[in-house]
Tab-separated table of N, CA and C in Angstrom:
chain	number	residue	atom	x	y	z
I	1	UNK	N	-39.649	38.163	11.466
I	1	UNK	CA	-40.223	36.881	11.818
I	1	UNK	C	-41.218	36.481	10.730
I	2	UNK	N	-41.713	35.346	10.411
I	2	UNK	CA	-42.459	34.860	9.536
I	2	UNK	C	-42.728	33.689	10.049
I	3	UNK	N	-44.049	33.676	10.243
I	3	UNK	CA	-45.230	32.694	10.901
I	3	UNK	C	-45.896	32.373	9.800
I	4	UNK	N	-46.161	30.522	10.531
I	4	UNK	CA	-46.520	29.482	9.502
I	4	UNK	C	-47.853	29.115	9.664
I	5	UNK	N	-49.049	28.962	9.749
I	5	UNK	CA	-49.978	28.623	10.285
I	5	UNK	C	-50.312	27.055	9.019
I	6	UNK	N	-50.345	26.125	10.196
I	6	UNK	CA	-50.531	25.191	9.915
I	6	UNK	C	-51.468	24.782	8.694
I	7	UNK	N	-52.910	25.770	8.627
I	7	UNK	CA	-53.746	25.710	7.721
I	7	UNK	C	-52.989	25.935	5.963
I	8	UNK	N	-51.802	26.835	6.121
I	8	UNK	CA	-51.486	27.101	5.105
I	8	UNK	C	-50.344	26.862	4.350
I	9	UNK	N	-49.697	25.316	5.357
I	9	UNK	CA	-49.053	24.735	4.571
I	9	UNK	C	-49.075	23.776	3.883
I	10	UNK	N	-48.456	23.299	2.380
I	10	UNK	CA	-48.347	22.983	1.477
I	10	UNK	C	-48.139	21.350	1.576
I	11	UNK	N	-48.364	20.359	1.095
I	11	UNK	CA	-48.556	18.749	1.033
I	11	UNK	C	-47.411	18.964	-0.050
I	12	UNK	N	-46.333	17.828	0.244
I	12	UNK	CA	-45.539	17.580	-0.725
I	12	UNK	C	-45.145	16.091	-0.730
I	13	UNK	N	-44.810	15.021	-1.863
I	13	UNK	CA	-44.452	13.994	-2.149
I	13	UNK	C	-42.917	13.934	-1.351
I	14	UNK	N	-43.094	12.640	-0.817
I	14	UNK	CA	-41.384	13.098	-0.354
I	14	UNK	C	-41.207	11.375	-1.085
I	15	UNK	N	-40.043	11.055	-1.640
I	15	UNK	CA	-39.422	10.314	-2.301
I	15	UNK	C	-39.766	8.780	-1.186
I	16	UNK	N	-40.330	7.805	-1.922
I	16	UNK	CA	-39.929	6.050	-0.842
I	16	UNK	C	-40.545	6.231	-0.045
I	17	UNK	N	-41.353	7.026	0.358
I	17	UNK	CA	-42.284	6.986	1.555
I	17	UNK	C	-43.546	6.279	1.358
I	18	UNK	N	-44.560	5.963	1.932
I	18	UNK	CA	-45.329	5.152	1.792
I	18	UNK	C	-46.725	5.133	3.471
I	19	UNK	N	-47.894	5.639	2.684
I	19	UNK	CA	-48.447	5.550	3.929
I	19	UNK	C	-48.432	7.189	4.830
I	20	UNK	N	-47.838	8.182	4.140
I	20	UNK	CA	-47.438	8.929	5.005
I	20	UNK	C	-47.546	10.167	4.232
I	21	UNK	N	-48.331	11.043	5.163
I	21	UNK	CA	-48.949	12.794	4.166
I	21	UNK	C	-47.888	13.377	4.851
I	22	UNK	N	-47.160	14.473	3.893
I	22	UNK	CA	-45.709	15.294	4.544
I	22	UNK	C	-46.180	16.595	4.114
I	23	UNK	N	-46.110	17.700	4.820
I	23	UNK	CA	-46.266	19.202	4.747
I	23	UNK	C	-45.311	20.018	4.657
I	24	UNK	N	-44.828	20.320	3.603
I	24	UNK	CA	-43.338	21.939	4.183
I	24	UNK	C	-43.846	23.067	4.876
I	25	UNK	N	-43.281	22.995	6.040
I	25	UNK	CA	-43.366	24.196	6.587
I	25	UNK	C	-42.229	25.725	6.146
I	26	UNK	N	-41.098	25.348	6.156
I	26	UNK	CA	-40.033	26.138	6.218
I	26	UNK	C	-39.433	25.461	4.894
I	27	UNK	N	-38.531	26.387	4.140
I	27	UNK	CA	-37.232	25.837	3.553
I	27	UNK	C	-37.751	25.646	1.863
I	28	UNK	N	-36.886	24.986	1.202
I	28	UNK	CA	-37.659	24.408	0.223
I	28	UNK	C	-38.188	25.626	-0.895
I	29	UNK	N	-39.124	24.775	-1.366
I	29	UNK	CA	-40.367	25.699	-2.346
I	29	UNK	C	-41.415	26.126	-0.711
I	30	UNK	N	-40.859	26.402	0.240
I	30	UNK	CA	-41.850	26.843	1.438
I	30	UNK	C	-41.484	28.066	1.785
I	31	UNK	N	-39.941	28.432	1.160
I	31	UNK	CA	-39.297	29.927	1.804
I	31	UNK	C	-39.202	29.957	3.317
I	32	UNK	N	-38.865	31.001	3.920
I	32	UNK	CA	-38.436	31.043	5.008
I	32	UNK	C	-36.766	31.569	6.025
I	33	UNK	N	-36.309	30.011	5.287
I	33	UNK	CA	-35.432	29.889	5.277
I	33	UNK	C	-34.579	28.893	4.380
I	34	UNK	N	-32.867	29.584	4.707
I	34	UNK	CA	-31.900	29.078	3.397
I	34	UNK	C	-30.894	27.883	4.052
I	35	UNK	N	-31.101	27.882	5.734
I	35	UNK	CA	-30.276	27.411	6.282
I	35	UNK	C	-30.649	26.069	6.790
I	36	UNK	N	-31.798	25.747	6.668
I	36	UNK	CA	-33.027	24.123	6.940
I	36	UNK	C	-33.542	23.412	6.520
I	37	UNK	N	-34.518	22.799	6.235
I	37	UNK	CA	-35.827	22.341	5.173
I	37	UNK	C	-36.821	21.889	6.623
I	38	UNK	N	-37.586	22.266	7.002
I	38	UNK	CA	-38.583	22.154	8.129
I	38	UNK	C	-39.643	21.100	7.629
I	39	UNK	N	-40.179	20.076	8.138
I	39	UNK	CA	-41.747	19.529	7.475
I	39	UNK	C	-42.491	18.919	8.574
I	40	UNK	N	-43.390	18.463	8.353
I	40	UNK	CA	-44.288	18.035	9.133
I	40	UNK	C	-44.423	16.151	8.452
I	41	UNK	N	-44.664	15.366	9.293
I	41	UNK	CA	-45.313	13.767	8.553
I	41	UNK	C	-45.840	13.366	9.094
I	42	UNK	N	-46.707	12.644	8.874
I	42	UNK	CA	-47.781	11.787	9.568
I	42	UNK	C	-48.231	10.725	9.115
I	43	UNK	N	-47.731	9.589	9.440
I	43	UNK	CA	-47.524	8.228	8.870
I	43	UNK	C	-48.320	7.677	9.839
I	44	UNK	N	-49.394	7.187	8.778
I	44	UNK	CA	-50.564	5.880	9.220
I	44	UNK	C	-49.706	4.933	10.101
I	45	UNK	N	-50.642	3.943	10.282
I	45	UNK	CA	-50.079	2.686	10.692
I	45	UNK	C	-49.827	1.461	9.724
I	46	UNK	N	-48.651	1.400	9.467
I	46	UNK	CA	-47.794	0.511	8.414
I	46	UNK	C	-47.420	1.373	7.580
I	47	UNK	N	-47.115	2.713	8.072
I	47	UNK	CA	-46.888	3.755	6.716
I	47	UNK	C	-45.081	3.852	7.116
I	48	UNK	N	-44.263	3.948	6.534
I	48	UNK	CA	-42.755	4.391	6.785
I	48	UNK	C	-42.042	4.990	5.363
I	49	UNK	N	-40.887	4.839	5.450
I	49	UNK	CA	-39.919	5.154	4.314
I	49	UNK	C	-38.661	4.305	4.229
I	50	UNK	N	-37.982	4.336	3.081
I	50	UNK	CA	-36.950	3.362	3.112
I	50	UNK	C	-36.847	1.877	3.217
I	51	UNK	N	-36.070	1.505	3.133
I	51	UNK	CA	-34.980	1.448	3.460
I	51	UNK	C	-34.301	2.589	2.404
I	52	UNK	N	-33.291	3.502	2.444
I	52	UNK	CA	-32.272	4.419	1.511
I	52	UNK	C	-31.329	5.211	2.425
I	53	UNK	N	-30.370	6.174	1.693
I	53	UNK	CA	-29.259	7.267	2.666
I	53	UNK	C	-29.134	8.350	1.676
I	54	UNK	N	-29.374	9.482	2.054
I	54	UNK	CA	-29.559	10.659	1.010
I	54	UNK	C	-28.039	11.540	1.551
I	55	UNK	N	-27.668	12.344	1.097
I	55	UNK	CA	-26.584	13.014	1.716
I	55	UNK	C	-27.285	14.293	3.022
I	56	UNK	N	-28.687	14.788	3.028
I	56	UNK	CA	-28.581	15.269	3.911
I	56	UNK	C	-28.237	14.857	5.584
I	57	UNK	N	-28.269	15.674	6.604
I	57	UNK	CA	-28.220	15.064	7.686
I	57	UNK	C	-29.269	15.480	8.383
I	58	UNK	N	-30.342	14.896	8.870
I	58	UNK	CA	-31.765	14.779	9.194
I	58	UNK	C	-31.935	14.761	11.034
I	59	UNK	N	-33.014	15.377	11.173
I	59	UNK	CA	-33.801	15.246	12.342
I	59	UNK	C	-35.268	14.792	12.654
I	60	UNK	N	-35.047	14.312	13.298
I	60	UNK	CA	-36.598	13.656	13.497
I	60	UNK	C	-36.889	14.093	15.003
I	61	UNK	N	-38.490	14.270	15.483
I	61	UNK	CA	-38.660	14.850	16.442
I	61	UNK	C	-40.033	13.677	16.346
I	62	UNK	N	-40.518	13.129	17.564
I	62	UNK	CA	-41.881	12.700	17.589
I	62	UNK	C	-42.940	13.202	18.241
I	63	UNK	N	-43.898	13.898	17.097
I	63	UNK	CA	-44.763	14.849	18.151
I	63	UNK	C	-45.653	13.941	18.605
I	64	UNK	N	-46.230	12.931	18.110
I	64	UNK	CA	-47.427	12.215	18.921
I	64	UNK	C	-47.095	10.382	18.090
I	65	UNK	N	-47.627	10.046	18.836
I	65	UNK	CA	-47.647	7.923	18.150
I	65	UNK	C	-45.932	7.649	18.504
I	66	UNK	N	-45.645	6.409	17.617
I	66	UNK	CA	-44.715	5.850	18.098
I	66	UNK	C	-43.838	5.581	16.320
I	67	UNK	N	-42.810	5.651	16.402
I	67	UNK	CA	-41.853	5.386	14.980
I	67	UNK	C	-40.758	4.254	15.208
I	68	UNK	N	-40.600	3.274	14.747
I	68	UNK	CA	-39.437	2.254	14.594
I	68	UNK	C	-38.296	3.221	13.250
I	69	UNK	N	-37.144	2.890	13.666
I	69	UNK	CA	-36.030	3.370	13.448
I	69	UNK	C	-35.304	2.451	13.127
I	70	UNK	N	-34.680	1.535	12.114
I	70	UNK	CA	-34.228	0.760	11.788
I	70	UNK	C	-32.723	1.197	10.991
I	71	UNK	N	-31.413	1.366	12.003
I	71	UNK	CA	-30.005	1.467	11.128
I	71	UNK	C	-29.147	0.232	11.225
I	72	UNK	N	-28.660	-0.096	10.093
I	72	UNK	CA	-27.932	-1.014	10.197
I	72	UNK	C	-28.527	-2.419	10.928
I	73	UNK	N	-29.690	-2.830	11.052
I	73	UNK	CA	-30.607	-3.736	11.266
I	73	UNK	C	-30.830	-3.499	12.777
I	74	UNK	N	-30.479	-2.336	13.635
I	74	UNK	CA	-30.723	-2.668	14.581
I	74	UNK	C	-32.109	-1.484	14.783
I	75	UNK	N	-32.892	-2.217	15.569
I	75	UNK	CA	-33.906	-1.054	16.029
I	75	UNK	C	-34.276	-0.693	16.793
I	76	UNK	N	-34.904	0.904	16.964
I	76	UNK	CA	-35.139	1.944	18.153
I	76	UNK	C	-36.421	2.745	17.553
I	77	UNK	N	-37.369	2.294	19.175
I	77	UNK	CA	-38.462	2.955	18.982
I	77	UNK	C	-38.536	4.238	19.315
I	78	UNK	N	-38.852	5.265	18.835
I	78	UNK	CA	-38.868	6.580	18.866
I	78	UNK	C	-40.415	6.855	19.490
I	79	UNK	N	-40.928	7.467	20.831
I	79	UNK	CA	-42.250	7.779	21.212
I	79	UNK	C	-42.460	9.163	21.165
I	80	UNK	N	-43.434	9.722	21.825
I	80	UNK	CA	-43.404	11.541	22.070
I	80	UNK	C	-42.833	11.697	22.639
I	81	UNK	N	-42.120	13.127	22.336
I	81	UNK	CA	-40.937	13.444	22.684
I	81	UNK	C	-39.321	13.323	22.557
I	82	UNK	N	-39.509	11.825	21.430
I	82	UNK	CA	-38.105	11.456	21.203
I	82	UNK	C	-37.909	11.843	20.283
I	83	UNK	N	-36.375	12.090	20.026
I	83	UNK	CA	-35.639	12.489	18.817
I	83	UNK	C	-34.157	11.609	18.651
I	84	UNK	N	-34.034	11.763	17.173
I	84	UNK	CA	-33.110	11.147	16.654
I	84	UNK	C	-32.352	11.670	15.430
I	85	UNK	N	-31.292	11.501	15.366
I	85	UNK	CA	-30.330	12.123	14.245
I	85	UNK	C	-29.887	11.210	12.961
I	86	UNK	N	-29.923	11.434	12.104
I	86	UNK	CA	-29.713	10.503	11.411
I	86	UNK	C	-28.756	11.067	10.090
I	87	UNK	N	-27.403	10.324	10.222
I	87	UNK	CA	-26.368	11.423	9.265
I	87	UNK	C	-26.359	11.196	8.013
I	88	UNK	N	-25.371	12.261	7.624
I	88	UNK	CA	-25.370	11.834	6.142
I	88	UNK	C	-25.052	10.195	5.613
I	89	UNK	N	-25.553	10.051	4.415
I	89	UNK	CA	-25.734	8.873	3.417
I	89	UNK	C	-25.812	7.972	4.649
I	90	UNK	N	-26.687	7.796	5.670
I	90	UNK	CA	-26.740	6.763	6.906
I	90	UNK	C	-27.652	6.229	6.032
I	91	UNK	N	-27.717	4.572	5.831
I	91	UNK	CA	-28.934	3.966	5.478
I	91	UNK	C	-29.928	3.852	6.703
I	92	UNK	N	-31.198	4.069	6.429
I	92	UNK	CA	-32.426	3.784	7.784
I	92	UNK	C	-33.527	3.955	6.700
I	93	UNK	N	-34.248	3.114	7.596
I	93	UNK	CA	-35.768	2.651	7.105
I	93	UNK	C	-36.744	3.098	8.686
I	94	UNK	N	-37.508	3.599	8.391
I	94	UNK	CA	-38.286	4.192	9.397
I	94	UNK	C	-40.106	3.487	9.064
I	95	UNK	N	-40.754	2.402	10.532
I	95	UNK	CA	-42.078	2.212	9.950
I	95	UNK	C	-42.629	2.300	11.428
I	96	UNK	N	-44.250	2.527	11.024
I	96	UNK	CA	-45.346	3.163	12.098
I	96	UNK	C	-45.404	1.860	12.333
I	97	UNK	N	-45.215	0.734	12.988
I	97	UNK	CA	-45.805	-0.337	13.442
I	97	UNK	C	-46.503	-0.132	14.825
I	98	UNK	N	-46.939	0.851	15.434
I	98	UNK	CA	-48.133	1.205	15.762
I	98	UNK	C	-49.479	1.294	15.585
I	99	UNK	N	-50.569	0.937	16.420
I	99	UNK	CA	-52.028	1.565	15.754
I	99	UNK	C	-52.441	3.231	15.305
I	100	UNK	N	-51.702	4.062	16.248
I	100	UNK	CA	-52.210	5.214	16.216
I	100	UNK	C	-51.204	6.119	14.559
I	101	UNK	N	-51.755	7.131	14.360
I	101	UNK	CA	-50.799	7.830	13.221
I	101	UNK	C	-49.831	8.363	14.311
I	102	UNK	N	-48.694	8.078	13.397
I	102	UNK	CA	-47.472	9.157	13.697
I	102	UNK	C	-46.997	10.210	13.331
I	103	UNK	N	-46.623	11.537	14.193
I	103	UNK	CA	-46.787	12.740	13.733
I	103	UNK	C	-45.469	12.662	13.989
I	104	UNK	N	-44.257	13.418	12.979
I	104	UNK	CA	-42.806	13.173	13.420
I	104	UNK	C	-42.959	14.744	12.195
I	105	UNK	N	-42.118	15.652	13.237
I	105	UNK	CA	-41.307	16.695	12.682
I	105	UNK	C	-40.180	16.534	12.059
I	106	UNK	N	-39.599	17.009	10.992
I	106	UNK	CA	-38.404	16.472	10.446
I	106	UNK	C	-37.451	17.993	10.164
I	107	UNK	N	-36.633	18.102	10.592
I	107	UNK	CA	-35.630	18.823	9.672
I	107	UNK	C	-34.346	18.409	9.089
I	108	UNK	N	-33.996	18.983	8.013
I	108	UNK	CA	-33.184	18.187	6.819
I	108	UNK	C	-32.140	19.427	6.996
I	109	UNK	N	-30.613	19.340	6.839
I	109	UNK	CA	-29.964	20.398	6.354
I	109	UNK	C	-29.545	20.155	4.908
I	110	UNK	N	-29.677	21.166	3.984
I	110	UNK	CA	-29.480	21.244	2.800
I	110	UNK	C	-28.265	20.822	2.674
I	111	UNK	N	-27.643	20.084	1.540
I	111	UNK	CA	-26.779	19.681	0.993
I	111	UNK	C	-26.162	20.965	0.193
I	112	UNK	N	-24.499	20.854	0.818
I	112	UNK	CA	-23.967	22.412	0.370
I	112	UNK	C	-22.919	21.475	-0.487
């Protein structure tokens, strides 16, 4: 087993994002594991990413605030507790149009 303690993970740039501090937990330059990419985000209010479609296929989890989800122009608010999948090369644009920050867990599967 290998435990992460929050204090001691790593801030990383994630590509088109805007507004929004991202942490690796797992995966990555984070080790761990070969089979995920784990992170943490927390997007202000007016903070999001995209519009783009990367080839991974992504998870989003909402630990606290609220996330707009924008595919194909249609949109879905994501609150605590919600999750959403988002597949490969899917275009989506994701923004906090909330007051509070949004804390959204993400996992990515590596592109094989």
């Amino acid at each position: 087993m290998q435990v992460k303690h929050l204090a001691d993970a790593k801030p990383y740039e994630a590509p088109n994002h805007r507004g929004c501090t991202a942490l690796r937990l797992f995966g990555a330059e984070a080790g761990g594991t070969q089979t995920v990419v784990v992170g943490l985000s927390h997007f202000l209010p007016g903070g999001g990413a995209g519009p783009d479609a990367s080839p991974p296929e992504k998870v989003y989890f909402v630990l606290a605030g609220e996330l707009t989800v924008i595919i194909d122009g249609k949109e879905t608010v994501l609150r605590k507790n919600d999750s959403c999948v988002i597949a490969p090369n899917e275009t989506r644009e994701i923004v906090n149009r909330g007051n509070e920050v949004c804390t959204l867990l993400v996992a990515v599967a590596p592109v094989k």
